[in-house]
XYZ file of N, CA and C in Angstrom:
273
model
N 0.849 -1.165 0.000
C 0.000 0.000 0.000
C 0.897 1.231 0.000
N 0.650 2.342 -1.399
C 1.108 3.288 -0.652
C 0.684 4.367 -0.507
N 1.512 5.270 0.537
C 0.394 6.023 1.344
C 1.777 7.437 1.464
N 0.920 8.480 0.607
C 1.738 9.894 0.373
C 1.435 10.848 1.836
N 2.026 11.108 2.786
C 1.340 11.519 3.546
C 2.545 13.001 4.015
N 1.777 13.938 4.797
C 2.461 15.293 5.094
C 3.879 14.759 6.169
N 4.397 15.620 6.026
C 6.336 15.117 6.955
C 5.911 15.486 8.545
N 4.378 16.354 8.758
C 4.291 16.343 10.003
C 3.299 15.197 10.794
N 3.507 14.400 9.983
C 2.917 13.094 10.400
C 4.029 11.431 10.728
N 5.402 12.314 10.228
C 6.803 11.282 9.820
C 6.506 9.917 11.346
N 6.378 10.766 12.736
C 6.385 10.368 13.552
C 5.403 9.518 13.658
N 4.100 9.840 13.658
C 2.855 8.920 14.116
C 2.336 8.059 13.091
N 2.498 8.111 11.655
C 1.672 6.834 10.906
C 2.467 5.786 10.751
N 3.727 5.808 10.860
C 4.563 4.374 10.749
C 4.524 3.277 12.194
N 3.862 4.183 13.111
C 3.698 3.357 14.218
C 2.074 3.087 14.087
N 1.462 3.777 13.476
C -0.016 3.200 13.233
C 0.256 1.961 12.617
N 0.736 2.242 10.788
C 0.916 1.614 10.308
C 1.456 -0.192 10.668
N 2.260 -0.204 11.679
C 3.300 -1.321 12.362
C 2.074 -2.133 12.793
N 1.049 -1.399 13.848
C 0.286 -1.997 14.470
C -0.751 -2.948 13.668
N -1.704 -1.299 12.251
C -2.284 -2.424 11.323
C -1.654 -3.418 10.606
N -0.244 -3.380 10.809
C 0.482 -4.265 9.730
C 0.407 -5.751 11.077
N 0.240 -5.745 11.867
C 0.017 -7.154 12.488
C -1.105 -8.007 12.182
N -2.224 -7.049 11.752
C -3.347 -7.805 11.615
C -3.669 -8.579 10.540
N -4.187 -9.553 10.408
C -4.107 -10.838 9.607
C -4.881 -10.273 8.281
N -3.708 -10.803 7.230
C -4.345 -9.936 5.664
C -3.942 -8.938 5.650
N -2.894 -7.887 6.691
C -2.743 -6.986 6.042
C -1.420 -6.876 5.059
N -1.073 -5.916 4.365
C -0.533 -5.477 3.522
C 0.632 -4.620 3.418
N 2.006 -4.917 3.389
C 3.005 -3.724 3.371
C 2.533 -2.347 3.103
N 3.090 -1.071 4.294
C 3.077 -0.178 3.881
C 4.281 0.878 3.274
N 3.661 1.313 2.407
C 5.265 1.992 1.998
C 5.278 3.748 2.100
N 5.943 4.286 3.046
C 5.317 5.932 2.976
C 6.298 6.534 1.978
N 5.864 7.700 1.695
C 6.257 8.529 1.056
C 5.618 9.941 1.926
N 6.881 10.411 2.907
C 6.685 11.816 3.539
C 6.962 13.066 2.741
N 6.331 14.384 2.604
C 6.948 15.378 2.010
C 5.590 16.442 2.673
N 5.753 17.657 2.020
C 5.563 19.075 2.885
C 4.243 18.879 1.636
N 2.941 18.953 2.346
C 1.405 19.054 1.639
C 1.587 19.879 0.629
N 2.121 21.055 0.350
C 2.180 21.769 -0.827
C 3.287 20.530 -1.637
N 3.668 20.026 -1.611
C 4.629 18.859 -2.575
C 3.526 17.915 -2.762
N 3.012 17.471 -2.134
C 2.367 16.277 -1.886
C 1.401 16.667 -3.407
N 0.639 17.709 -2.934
C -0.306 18.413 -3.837
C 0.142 18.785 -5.346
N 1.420 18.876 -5.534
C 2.084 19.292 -6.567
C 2.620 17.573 -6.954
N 2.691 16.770 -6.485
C 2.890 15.446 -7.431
C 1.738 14.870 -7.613
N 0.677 15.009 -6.728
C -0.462 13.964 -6.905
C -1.123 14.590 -8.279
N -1.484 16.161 -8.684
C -1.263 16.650 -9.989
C -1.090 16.418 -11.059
N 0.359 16.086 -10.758
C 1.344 15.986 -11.505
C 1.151 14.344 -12.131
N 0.161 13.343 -11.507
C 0.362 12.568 -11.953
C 0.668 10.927 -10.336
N 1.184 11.320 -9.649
C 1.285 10.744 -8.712
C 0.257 9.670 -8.167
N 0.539 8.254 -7.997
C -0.670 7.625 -7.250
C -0.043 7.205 -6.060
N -1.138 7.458 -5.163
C -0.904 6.475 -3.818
C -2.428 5.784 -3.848
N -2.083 5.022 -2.652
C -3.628 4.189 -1.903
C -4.357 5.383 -0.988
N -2.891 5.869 0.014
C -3.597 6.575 0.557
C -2.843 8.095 0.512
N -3.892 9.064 0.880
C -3.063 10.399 1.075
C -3.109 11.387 2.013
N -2.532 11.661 2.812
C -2.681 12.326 4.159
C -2.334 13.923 4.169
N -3.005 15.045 4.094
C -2.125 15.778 4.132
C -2.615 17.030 5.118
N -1.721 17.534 5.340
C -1.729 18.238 7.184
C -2.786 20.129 6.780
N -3.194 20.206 5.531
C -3.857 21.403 5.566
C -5.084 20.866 4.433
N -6.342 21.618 4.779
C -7.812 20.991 3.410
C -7.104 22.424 2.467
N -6.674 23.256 2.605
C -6.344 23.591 1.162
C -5.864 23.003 0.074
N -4.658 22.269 0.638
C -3.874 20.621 -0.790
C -5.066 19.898 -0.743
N -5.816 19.261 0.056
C -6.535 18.477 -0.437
C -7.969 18.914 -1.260
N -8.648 19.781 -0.781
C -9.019 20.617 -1.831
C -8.805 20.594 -3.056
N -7.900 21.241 -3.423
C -7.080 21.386 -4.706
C -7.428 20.141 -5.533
N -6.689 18.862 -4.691
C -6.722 17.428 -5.386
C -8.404 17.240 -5.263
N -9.391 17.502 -4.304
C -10.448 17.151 -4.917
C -10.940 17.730 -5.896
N -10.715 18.777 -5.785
C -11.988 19.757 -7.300
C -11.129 19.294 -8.298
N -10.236 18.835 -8.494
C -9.482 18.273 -9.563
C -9.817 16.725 -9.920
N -10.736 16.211 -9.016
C -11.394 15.201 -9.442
C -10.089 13.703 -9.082
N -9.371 13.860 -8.654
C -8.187 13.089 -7.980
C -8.569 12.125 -7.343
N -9.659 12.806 -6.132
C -9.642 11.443 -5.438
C -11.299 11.059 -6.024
N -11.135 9.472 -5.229
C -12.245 8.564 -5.488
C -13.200 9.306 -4.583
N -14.435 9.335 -5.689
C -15.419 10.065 -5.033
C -16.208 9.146 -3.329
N -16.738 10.078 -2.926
C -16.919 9.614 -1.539
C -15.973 8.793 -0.765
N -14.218 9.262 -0.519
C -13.325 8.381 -0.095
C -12.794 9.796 0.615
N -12.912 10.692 0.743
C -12.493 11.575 1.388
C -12.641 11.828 3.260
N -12.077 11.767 3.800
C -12.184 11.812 4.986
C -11.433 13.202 5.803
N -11.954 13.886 6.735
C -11.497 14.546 7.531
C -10.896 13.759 8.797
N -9.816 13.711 9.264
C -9.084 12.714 10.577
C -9.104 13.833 11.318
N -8.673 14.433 11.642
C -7.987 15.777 12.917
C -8.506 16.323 12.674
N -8.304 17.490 13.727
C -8.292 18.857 13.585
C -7.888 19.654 14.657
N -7.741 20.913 14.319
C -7.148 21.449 15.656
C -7.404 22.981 15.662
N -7.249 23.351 16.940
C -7.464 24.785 17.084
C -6.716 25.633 18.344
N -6.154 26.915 17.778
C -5.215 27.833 18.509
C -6.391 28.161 19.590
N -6.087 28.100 20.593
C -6.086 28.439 22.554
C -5.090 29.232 22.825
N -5.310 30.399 23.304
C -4.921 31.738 24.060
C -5.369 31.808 25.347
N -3.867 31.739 26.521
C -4.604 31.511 27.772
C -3.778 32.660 27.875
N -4.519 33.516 28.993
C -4.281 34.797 29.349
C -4.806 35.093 30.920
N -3.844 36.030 32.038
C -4.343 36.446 33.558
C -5.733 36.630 33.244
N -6.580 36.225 34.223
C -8.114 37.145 33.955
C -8.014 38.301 33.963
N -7.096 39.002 34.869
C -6.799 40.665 35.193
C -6.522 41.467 33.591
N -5.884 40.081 32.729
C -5.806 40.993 31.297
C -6.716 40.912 30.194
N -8.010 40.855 31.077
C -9.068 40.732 29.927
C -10.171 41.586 30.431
């Protein structure tokens, strides 16, 4: 399987990956890490993976309205959001 995914993920999907790779039937994974604006600029370009991970919906965007991925295979995983903690006295 392979699976194009953002470099700020280098750390956590190869240990996902290890774990699904125990389970019976599964399938080598092979990553390919690089920075979502790359990612977005090979998949374009022509690029296939199985899977594709990438750390902002603007690249993936892009690759959907471009008709890239398999329709209804799109998934949102994360998300996250900036927290500002501040004295109460400074508000």
């Amino acid at each position: 399987m392979a699976v194009l995914a953002s470099s700020s993920l280098e750390g956590t999907l190869p240990k996902v990956a290890a774990a699904w790779q125990r389970q019976p039937g599964a399938v080598p994974v092979v990553f390919r890490f690089d920075a979502s604006s790359e990612l977005m600029a090979q998949v374009t370009a022509g690029a296939v993976a199985d899977v594709l991970v990438t750390s902002d919906v603007t690249s993936m965007d892009v690759i959907d309205k471009a008709s890239l991925l398999i329709p209804g295979t799109r998934r949102d995983l994360v998300g996250n959001y900036l927290v500002v903690v501040v004295p109460a006295a400074a508000t």
